Amino acid sequence: MLAGKRVLLIVSGGIAAYKALELVRLLRRAGAGVRCVLTAGGAQFVTALSLQALSEEKVHTALFSLTDESEMGHIELSRSADLLVVAPASADILAKMAAGIADDLASTLLLATDKPVLAAPAMNVRMWLHPATQANMASLRARGVAVVGPEEGAMACNEFGPGRLAEPPVILATIGRLLGQAGPLAGRHVLVTSGPTHEPIDPVRYLANRSSGRQGHAIAGALAACGARVTLVCGPVAIADPPGVGVRRVETATEMLVACEAALPADVAVCAAAVADWHVANAADRKLKKRPGAGPPTLDLAPNPDILATLSRPGPSRPRLVVGFAAETEDVRRNAAEKLARKGCDWIVANDVSPASGIMGGEENAVLLITAQGEEAWPRLPKQQVAERLAARIAEALGQ
Ligand code: CTP
């Protein structure tokens, strides 16, 4: 995907520097040449040796190095790549970039370059939200510096909020876009459902389930990173929107179906939402009150539309590939195979959601992929990696 392209990767200080190693690996796998520059701060977290081993190129650290300067001057180095990527970009290096300070090799290269620059900030949430950092970001953006992330979530410093380095595959996809490379799903439209649905009981109460939306959101992000135009129809979730994805927020199963049908045509549909099977037919339009002497209210449940089965129905607007999920607590293989047949979808991603598995609402997933060609049991992986594998499999299937 990036064959023949050259990236100069500047690794500045911060705990997220370890993820730069993964980024180098992904860039190399995508065919790019990578030359790394490690700042003094970055060297506190990762070694030049690791970067050198993964990039298979000399790592540069010093501005006033006689040997480095004789082999390749820093001005030449700043222009030797198609793109400069600062990942992680600390508050300090962003401030230097904004102010035009050149007091070490990395900041000098950033001032001397005539090539596009991508910054992937990573820092403590308060440092990120500080007006000084925000002002620096505004002036860098105004000067044309591209920015990816930071993402929101739990941080190494035990705080929560924006400040986490964007995931390496997301940085890779951004690099691909900046270098004008089309991903394997370019030109495709993919519809993804994610999260739970909320079925009202009255204006303040609802029926719900434990789905966090993490897996569906990660899939939407991974498909976008492969170049697809992604429409994500999601129920109420407490996680950030995946980058580069069009999001339609809904609450109930019926609203989810309407939003999905409105998003058609699509080449692929991935139904990862944990849709409630029933809604409350006698939902009250005022808050239910306890009445002395009266017993608890009775809820009349009525079936919800099955979105996956509806999208799988043969017809001109049926996506070419429809992927369902099977959340099971027992007999995963048999129930999932039966679900594939009953819903009429093409693939089923089955997973064990029994409380002991820790999958529902957790960070990892262990899936069994059932396709017309047979079954594949994937190892237990972070949900992000499950998403990337699934996106890659979808790209492969559409390419056939
Ligand atoms: N699904 C859907 N609409 C529904 C129910 C489920 O689109 N009303 C989709 C889910 O997004 C998932 C698949 O169907 O892709 C299977 O969901 P799951 O909850 O495992 O199965 P159910 O159909 O609810 O069957 P059961 O409750 O019997 O396990």
mmCIF file of N, CA and C and ligand atoms in Angstrom, residues 193 253 271-277 304-309 323-328 339 342-343, ligand 1:
data_model
loop_
_atom_site.group_PDB
_atom_site.id
_atom_site.type_symbol
_atom_site.label_atom_id
_atom_site.label_comp_id
_atom_site.label_asym_id
_atom_site.label_seq_id
_atom_site.Cartn_x
_atom_site.Cartn_y
_atom_site.Cartn_z
ATOM 1 N N THR A 193 -23.457 -1.695 12.301
ATOM 2 C CA THR A 193 -24.265 -1.362 13.482
ATOM 3 C C THR A 193 -23.438 -1.692 14.715
ATOM 4 N N ALA A 253 -34.354 -0.240 18.630
ATOM 5 C CA ALA A 253 -34.140 -1.156 17.500
ATOM 6 C C ALA A 253 -34.873 -0.656 16.253
ATOM 7 N N CYS A 271 -23.316 -6.318 11.113
ATOM 8 C CA CYS A 271 -24.269 -6.060 12.209
ATOM 9 C C CYS A 271 -23.647 -6.513 13.526
ATOM 10 N N ALA A 272 -22.965 -5.578 14.174
ATOM 11 C CA ALA A 272 -22.307 -5.911 15.445
ATOM 12 C C ALA A 272 -23.109 -5.415 16.640
ATOM 13 N N ALA A 273 -24.235 -4.746 16.394
ATOM 14 C CA ALA A 273 -25.015 -4.201 17.523
ATOM 15 C C ALA A 273 -25.663 -5.325 18.319
ATOM 16 N N ALA A 274 -25.808 -5.075 19.604
ATOM 17 C CA ALA A 274 -26.559 -5.997 20.466
ATOM 18 C C ALA A 274 -27.978 -5.440 20.540
ATOM 19 N N VAL A 275 -28.753 -5.791 19.533
ATOM 20 C CA VAL A 275 -30.101 -5.218 19.402
ATOM 21 C C VAL A 275 -31.048 -5.921 20.374
ATOM 22 N N ALA A 276 -31.862 -5.140 21.075
ATOM 23 C CA ALA A 276 -32.837 -5.752 21.988
ATOM 24 C C ALA A 276 -33.835 -6.548 21.159
ATOM 25 N N ASP A 277 -34.173 -7.736 21.632
ATOM 26 C CA ASP A 277 -35.120 -8.570 20.886
ATOM 27 C C ASP A 277 -36.558 -8.091 21.053
ATOM 28 N N ASN A 304 -39.013 -7.001 18.398
ATOM 29 C CA ASN A 304 -38.403 -5.932 17.593
ATOM 30 C C ASN A 304 -38.115 -6.456 16.197
ATOM 31 N N PRO A 305 -37.953 -5.551 15.226
ATOM 32 C CA PRO A 305 -37.541 -6.035 13.901
ATOM 33 C C PRO A 305 -36.140 -6.628 13.990
ATOM 34 N N ASP A 306 -35.867 -7.643 13.177
ATOM 35 C CA ASP A 306 -34.512 -8.217 13.140
ATOM 36 C C ASP A 306 -33.756 -7.516 12.004
ATOM 37 N N ILE A 307 -32.825 -6.661 12.387
ATOM 38 C CA ILE A 307 -32.128 -5.833 11.387
ATOM 39 C C ILE A 307 -31.257 -6.701 10.478
ATOM 40 N N LEU A 308 -30.527 -7.619 11.084
ATOM 41 C CA LEU A 308 -29.646 -8.494 10.297
ATOM 42 C C LEU A 308 -30.452 -9.310 9.290
ATOM 43 N N ALA A 309 -31.559 -9.895 9.743
ATOM 44 C CA ALA A 309 -32.379 -10.706 8.828
ATOM 45 C C ALA A 309 -32.977 -9.836 7.729
ATOM 46 N N VAL A 323 -22.594 -9.551 7.229
ATOM 47 C CA VAL A 323 -21.890 -10.225 8.335
ATOM 48 C C VAL A 323 -22.680 -10.009 9.621
ATOM 49 N N GLY A 324 -23.008 -11.104 10.294
ATOM 50 C CA GLY A 324 -23.712 -11.006 11.572
ATOM 51 C C GLY A 324 -22.805 -11.424 12.708
ATOM 52 N N PHE A 325 -23.233 -11.139 13.906
ATOM 53 C CA PHE A 325 -22.525 -11.585 15.107
ATOM 54 C C PHE A 325 -23.444 -12.542 15.851
ATOM 55 N N ALA A 326 -22.862 -13.466 16.549
ATOM 56 C CA ALA A 326 -23.670 -14.343 17.403
ATOM 57 C C ALA A 326 -23.097 -14.273 18.805
ATOM 58 N N ALA A 327 -23.855 -13.649 19.688
ATOM 59 C CA ALA A 327 -23.421 -13.570 21.088
ATOM 60 C C ALA A 327 -24.067 -14.744 21.799
ATOM 61 N N GLU A 328 -23.257 -15.686 22.246
ATOM 62 C CA GLU A 328 -23.802 -16.906 22.853
ATOM 63 C C GLU A 328 -23.190 -17.138 24.226
ATOM 64 N N LYS A 339 -27.808 -19.795 13.605
ATOM 65 C CA LYS A 339 -28.169 -18.375 13.440
ATOM 66 C C LYS A 339 -27.855 -17.905 12.007
ATOM 67 N N ARG A 342 -30.593 -19.189 9.866
ATOM 68 C CA ARG A 342 -31.908 -18.578 10.162
ATOM 69 C C ARG A 342 -31.978 -17.136 9.675
ATOM 70 N N LYS A 343 -30.846 -16.398 9.808
ATOM 71 C CA LYS A 343 -30.891 -14.975 9.457
ATOM 72 C C LYS A 343 -30.610 -14.738 7.975
HETATM 73 N N1 CTP B 1 -29.651 -8.673 15.393
HETATM 74 C C1 CTP B 1 -30.329 -7.705 14.686
HETATM 75 N N2 CTP B 1 -31.574 -7.337 15.064
HETATM 76 C C2 CTP B 1 -32.158 -7.915 16.113
HETATM 77 C C3 CTP B 1 -31.477 -8.916 16.850
HETATM 78 C C4 CTP B 1 -30.223 -9.276 16.461
HETATM 79 O O1 CTP B 1 -29.784 -7.174 13.705
HETATM 80 N N3 CTP B 1 -33.369 -7.528 16.467
HETATM 81 C C5 CTP B 1 -28.331 -9.100 14.920
HETATM 82 C C6 CTP B 1 -27.177 -8.737 15.823
HETATM 83 O O2 CTP B 1 -26.630 -7.484 15.468
HETATM 84 C C7 CTP B 1 -26.206 -9.873 15.516
HETATM 85 C C8 CTP B 1 -27.121 -11.055 15.212
HETATM 86 O O3 CTP B 1 -28.368 -10.492 14.867
HETATM 87 O O4 CTP B 1 -25.467 -9.626 14.355
HETATM 88 C C9 CTP B 1 -27.326 -12.026 16.319
HETATM 89 O O5 CTP B 1 -27.657 -11.378 17.509
HETATM 90 P P1 CTP B 1 -27.892 -12.213 18.831
HETATM 91 O O6 CTP B 1 -28.322 -11.305 19.905
HETATM 92 O O7 CTP B 1 -26.746 -13.131 19.073
HETATM 93 O O8 CTP B 1 -29.056 -13.155 18.365
HETATM 94 P P2 CTP B 1 -30.592 -13.036 18.421
HETATM 95 O O9 CTP B 1 -31.123 -12.834 17.064
HETATM 96 O O10 CTP B 1 -30.987 -12.028 19.433
HETATM 97 O O11 CTP B 1 -30.960 -14.509 18.881
HETATM 98 P P3 CTP B 1 -30.985 -15.159 20.347
HETATM 99 O O12 CTP B 1 -31.447 -14.073 21.265
HETATM 100 O O13 CTP B 1 -31.939 -16.276 20.174
HETATM 101 O O14 CTP B 1 -29.599 -15.634 20.629
#
